[in-house]
Amino acid sequence: MLPPPLRGWLGLVAVLAVLPVVVLGVMYSGHGESGTVDRWFIQPTDDSVRQPWRGVALATDFLAEPAGAALLIVAAVAGCLLLRRPRTAVFAVLATGLAVVAATLLKSLVGRTIHGPDNLSYPSGHAAFLTAFALVAALFAAGRLGLGRTAGLLLVLAAAVVAGVAMGWAQVALGAHYPTDILGGWCTALAVVPVTALLVDRVADRVADSGPWKHR
């Protein structure tokens, strides 16, 4: 799941992504309001989006809600199994699931809130999920197309940026997250997905050597 030409670079990306997650988590630990960086973009406690863009934002938000996320994962797994790519199916479930779990654990640890003490916000689980899903799709495409290091890396990073920006815009426009929450969720996915890909590859290779999995 982690094409050899991309392993070194995406490993570096994963390591570097941990830094902003930690720094922002420390900066906003226990906070319940927007910070200076957040106010450069928008006052995120205001529900500022209007129709028809509100509908677009809600539709984007739905993709990372439990029902929407489940639909995406089921569709991805079904497609992988039809293409005889069980390793990719396992990777899709694990990578997105671990990204959301990591974001959820960090929320409890950091304790940043929005709209009251019961709404933990940092990092954004929505941004983490959609970015992770986009990374899984891009890594699959890069491997399937046999892309080299430069083209593969550009595809993977572009997919991550598009997913992060789309979900980030929706969450901030709907007043559900601060902009720095989105950055934290985006970086969480960047840190989790390459590591998950490497682990899936190692375990699957061992299983394949023993016979059951002959296809990726």
Tab-separated table of C-alpha atoms in Angstrom:
chain	number	residue	atom	x	y	z
A	1	MET	CA	0.000	0.000	0.000
A	2	LEU	CA	3.022	2.249	0.294
A	3	PRO	CA	4.727	2.248	-3.132
A	4	PRO	CA	8.516	1.875	-2.716
A	5	PRO	CA	9.341	5.181	-4.489
A	6	LEU	CA	7.181	7.052	-1.953
A	7	ARG	CA	8.197	5.342	1.282
A	8	GLY	CA	11.030	7.622	2.256
A	9	TRP	CA	9.240	10.851	1.424
A	10	LEU	CA	5.924	9.906	2.991
A	11	GLY	CA	7.749	8.633	6.047
A	12	LEU	CA	9.322	12.078	6.355
A	13	VAL	CA	5.930	13.722	5.849
A	14	ALA	CA	4.468	11.564	8.636
A	15	VAL	CA	7.247	12.529	11.043
A	16	LEU	CA	6.986	16.239	10.203
A	17	ALA	CA	3.178	16.162	10.528
A	18	VAL	CA	3.479	15.185	14.178
A	19	LEU	CA	5.131	18.515	15.008
A	20	PRO	CA	2.203	20.872	14.227
A	21	VAL	CA	-0.217	18.466	15.912
A	22	VAL	CA	1.797	18.655	19.123
A	23	VAL	CA	2.559	22.389	18.926
A	24	LEU	CA	-1.042	23.400	18.265
A	25	GLY	CA	-2.275	20.980	20.914
A	26	VAL	CA	-0.019	22.583	23.513
A	27	MET	CA	-0.910	26.116	22.371
A	28	TYR	CA	-4.663	25.590	22.630
A	29	SER	CA	-4.871	23.084	25.457
A	30	GLY	CA	-7.903	23.872	27.583
A	31	HIS	CA	-8.918	26.870	25.449
A	32	GLY	CA	-12.517	27.625	24.558
A	33	GLU	CA	-12.164	30.396	21.994
A	34	SER	CA	-10.474	31.175	18.700
A	35	GLY	CA	-6.798	32.092	18.673
A	36	THR	CA	-4.892	34.713	16.717
A	37	VAL	CA	-4.193	32.367	13.820
A	38	ASP	CA	-7.875	31.409	13.643
A	39	ARG	CA	-8.946	35.044	13.395
A	40	TRP	CA	-6.701	35.553	10.376
A	41	PHE	CA	-9.240	33.483	8.442
A	42	ILE	CA	-12.671	33.892	9.999
A	43	GLN	CA	-14.473	34.212	13.296
A	44	PRO	CA	-15.394	30.518	13.433
A	45	THR	CA	-18.064	30.803	16.115
A	46	ASP	CA	-20.308	32.616	13.601
A	47	ASP	CA	-22.430	30.501	11.281
A	48	SER	CA	-21.440	32.603	8.283
A	49	VAL	CA	-22.338	30.545	5.223
A	50	ARG	CA	-25.542	31.171	3.280
A	51	GLN	CA	-27.497	29.169	0.718
A	52	PRO	CA	-26.661	27.654	-1.693
A	53	TRP	CA	-23.194	27.281	-0.153
A	54	ARG	CA	-24.631	26.170	3.158
A	55	GLY	CA	-26.048	23.124	1.396
A	56	VAL	CA	-22.631	22.374	-0.093
A	57	ALA	CA	-21.033	22.727	3.336
A	58	LEU	CA	-23.597	20.412	4.918
A	59	ALA	CA	-23.116	17.828	2.171
A	60	THR	CA	-19.350	17.949	2.673
A	61	ASP	CA	-19.797	17.675	6.424
A	62	PHE	CA	-22.003	14.587	5.911
A	63	LEU	CA	-19.109	12.735	4.260
A	64	ALA	CA	-17.368	12.510	7.640
A	65	GLU	CA	-20.457	12.004	9.770
A	66	PRO	CA	-20.938	8.377	10.914
A	67	ALA	CA	-23.495	7.555	8.213
A	68	GLY	CA	-21.605	9.293	5.413
A	69	ALA	CA	-18.248	7.866	6.472
A	70	ALA	CA	-19.743	4.377	6.637
A	71	LEU	CA	-21.110	4.737	3.105
A	72	LEU	CA	-17.707	5.822	1.791
A	73	ILE	CA	-15.906	2.977	3.508
A	74	VAL	CA	-18.434	0.351	2.406
A	75	ALA	CA	-18.174	1.596	-1.195
A	76	ALA	CA	-14.368	1.574	-1.013
A	77	VAL	CA	-14.216	-1.918	0.475
A	78	ALA	CA	-16.705	-3.265	-2.075
A	79	GLY	CA	-14.690	-1.762	-4.921
A	80	CYS	CA	-11.448	-3.194	-3.574
A	81	LEU	CA	-12.929	-6.658	-3.222
A	82	LEU	CA	-14.345	-6.523	-6.756
A	83	LEU	CA	-10.864	-5.651	-7.984
A	84	ARG	CA	-9.422	-8.459	-5.853
A	85	ARG	CA	-7.472	-6.062	-3.657
A	86	PRO	CA	-8.154	-7.285	-0.116
A	87	ARG	CA	-5.041	-5.567	1.195
A	88	THR	CA	-6.383	-2.213	0.007
A	89	ALA	CA	-9.752	-2.942	1.612
A	90	VAL	CA	-8.090	-3.637	4.962
A	91	PHE	CA	-5.926	-0.546	4.565
A	92	ALA	CA	-8.938	1.676	3.836
A	93	VAL	CA	-10.704	0.555	7.006
A	94	LEU	CA	-7.642	0.714	9.253
A	95	ALA	CA	-6.211	3.995	7.983
A	96	THR	CA	-9.445	5.962	8.244
A	97	GLY	CA	-10.399	4.292	11.519
A	98	LEU	CA	-7.038	4.929	13.164
A	99	ALA	CA	-7.008	8.542	11.983
A	100	VAL	CA	-10.386	9.139	13.637
A	101	VAL	CA	-9.354	7.257	16.787
A	102	ALA	CA	-6.171	9.331	17.038
A	103	ALA	CA	-8.139	12.563	16.600
A	104	THR	CA	-10.666	11.481	19.230
A	105	LEU	CA	-7.971	10.621	21.759
A	106	LEU	CA	-6.204	13.906	21.119
A	107	LYS	CA	-9.447	15.808	21.667
A	108	SER	CA	-9.762	14.383	25.156
A	109	LEU	CA	-6.097	15.036	25.864
A	110	VAL	CA	-6.014	18.631	24.593
A	111	GLY	CA	-9.426	19.672	25.876
A	112	ARG	CA	-10.019	22.549	23.490
A	113	THR	CA	-13.709	23.403	23.096
A	114	ILE	CA	-16.047	25.357	20.849
A	115	HIS	CA	-19.615	26.445	21.654
A	116	GLY	CA	-19.436	25.299	25.255
A	117	PRO	CA	-17.470	22.914	27.466
A	118	ASP	CA	-19.017	19.748	26.037
A	119	ASN	CA	-17.879	20.266	22.446
A	120	LEU	CA	-14.264	19.182	22.090
A	121	SER	CA	-12.783	20.570	18.894
A	122	TYR	CA	-9.040	19.921	18.507
A	123	PRO	CA	-8.145	18.225	16.232
A	124	SER	CA	-10.993	17.915	13.774
A	125	GLY	CA	-12.087	14.320	13.327
A	126	HIS	CA	-13.941	15.293	10.153
A	127	ALA	CA	-10.762	16.666	8.572
A	128	ALA	CA	-8.775	13.659	9.760
A	129	PHE	CA	-11.255	11.191	8.235
A	130	LEU	CA	-11.674	12.781	4.817
A	131	THR	CA	-7.943	13.450	4.477
A	132	ALA	CA	-7.162	9.861	5.425
A	133	PHE	CA	-9.717	8.571	2.922
A	134	ALA	CA	-8.231	10.747	0.177
A	135	LEU	CA	-4.732	9.519	1.029
A	136	VAL	CA	-5.847	5.896	0.809
A	137	ALA	CA	-7.414	6.503	-2.610
A	138	ALA	CA	-4.353	8.393	-3.864
A	139	LEU	CA	-1.905	5.748	-2.646
A	140	PHE	CA	-3.964	3.051	-4.328
A	141	ALA	CA	-4.017	5.054	-7.576
A	142	ALA	CA	-0.288	5.753	-7.424
A	143	GLY	CA	0.495	2.068	-6.995
A	144	ARG	CA	-2.013	0.929	-9.606
A	145	LEU	CA	-0.710	3.409	-12.187
A	146	GLY	CA	2.898	2.668	-11.353
A	147	LEU	CA	3.708	6.329	-10.775
A	148	GLY	CA	7.259	7.335	-9.964
A	149	ARG	CA	8.389	9.284	-6.944
A	150	THR	CA	7.594	12.797	-8.171
A	151	ALA	CA	4.247	12.086	-9.827
A	152	GLY	CA	3.150	9.780	-7.025
A	153	LEU	CA	4.077	12.237	-4.305
A	154	LEU	CA	2.317	15.086	-6.105
A	155	LEU	CA	-0.829	12.989	-6.478
A	156	VAL	CA	-0.869	11.950	-2.824
A	157	LEU	CA	-0.209	15.425	-1.457
A	158	ALA	CA	-2.681	17.048	-3.860
A	159	ALA	CA	-5.401	14.627	-2.760
A	160	ALA	CA	-4.656	15.418	0.887
A	161	VAL	CA	-4.756	19.169	0.272
A	162	VAL	CA	-8.024	19.048	-1.676
A	163	ALA	CA	-9.727	16.902	0.974
A	164	GLY	CA	-8.380	19.019	3.835
A	165	VAL	CA	-9.359	22.320	2.244
A	166	ALA	CA	-12.835	21.088	1.297
A	167	MET	CA	-13.643	19.715	4.745
A	168	GLY	CA	-11.888	22.604	6.453
A	169	TRP	CA	-13.979	25.140	4.600
A	170	ALA	CA	-17.179	23.269	5.450
A	171	GLN	CA	-16.379	22.900	9.150
A	172	VAL	CA	-15.286	26.494	9.648
A	173	ALA	CA	-18.143	27.895	7.558
A	174	LEU	CA	-20.638	25.915	9.638
A	175	GLY	CA	-19.009	27.103	12.852
A	176	ALA	CA	-18.139	23.559	13.908
A	177	HIS	CA	-14.358	24.035	14.169
A	178	TYR	CA	-11.609	26.595	14.387
A	179	PRO	CA	-9.214	26.752	11.416
A	180	THR	CA	-6.395	25.407	13.591
A	181	ASP	CA	-8.574	22.408	14.465
A	182	ILE	CA	-8.656	21.606	10.753
A	183	LEU	CA	-4.892	21.890	10.448
A	184	GLY	CA	-4.514	19.566	13.429
A	185	GLY	CA	-6.878	16.988	11.921
A	186	TRP	CA	-5.185	17.224	8.533
A	187	CYS	CA	-1.754	16.665	10.036
A	188	THR	CA	-3.097	13.804	12.156
A	189	ALA	CA	-4.117	11.981	8.987
A	190	LEU	CA	-0.766	12.719	7.355
A	191	ALA	CA	0.977	11.199	10.367
A	192	VAL	CA	-1.256	8.135	10.709
A	193	VAL	CA	-1.866	6.961	7.146
A	194	PRO	CA	1.720	6.320	5.949
A	195	VAL	CA	2.530	4.427	9.154
A	196	THR	CA	-0.632	2.351	8.763
A	197	ALA	CA	0.252	1.618	5.136
A	198	LEU	CA	3.685	0.373	6.120
A	199	LEU	CA	2.270	-1.876	8.846
A	200	VAL	CA	-0.412	-3.302	6.538
A	201	ASP	CA	2.232	-4.042	3.922
A	202	ARG	CA	4.469	-5.855	6.382
A	203	VAL	CA	1.690	-7.960	7.877
A	204	ALA	CA	0.115	-8.735	4.502
A	205	ASP	CA	3.466	-9.727	3.010
A	206	ARG	CA	3.994	-12.196	5.826
A	207	VAL	CA	0.518	-13.634	5.340
A	208	ALA	CA	1.059	-13.813	1.572
A	209	ASP	CA	4.278	-15.742	2.078
A	210	SER	CA	2.309	-18.382	3.925
A	211	GLY	CA	-0.196	-18.721	1.108
A	212	PRO	CA	-3.639	-17.113	1.656
A	213	TRP	CA	-3.063	-13.658	0.107
A	214	LYS	CA	-1.616	-13.788	-3.376
A	215	HIS	CA	-3.058	-10.468	-4.480
A	216	ARG	CA	-2.614	-6.984	-3.041
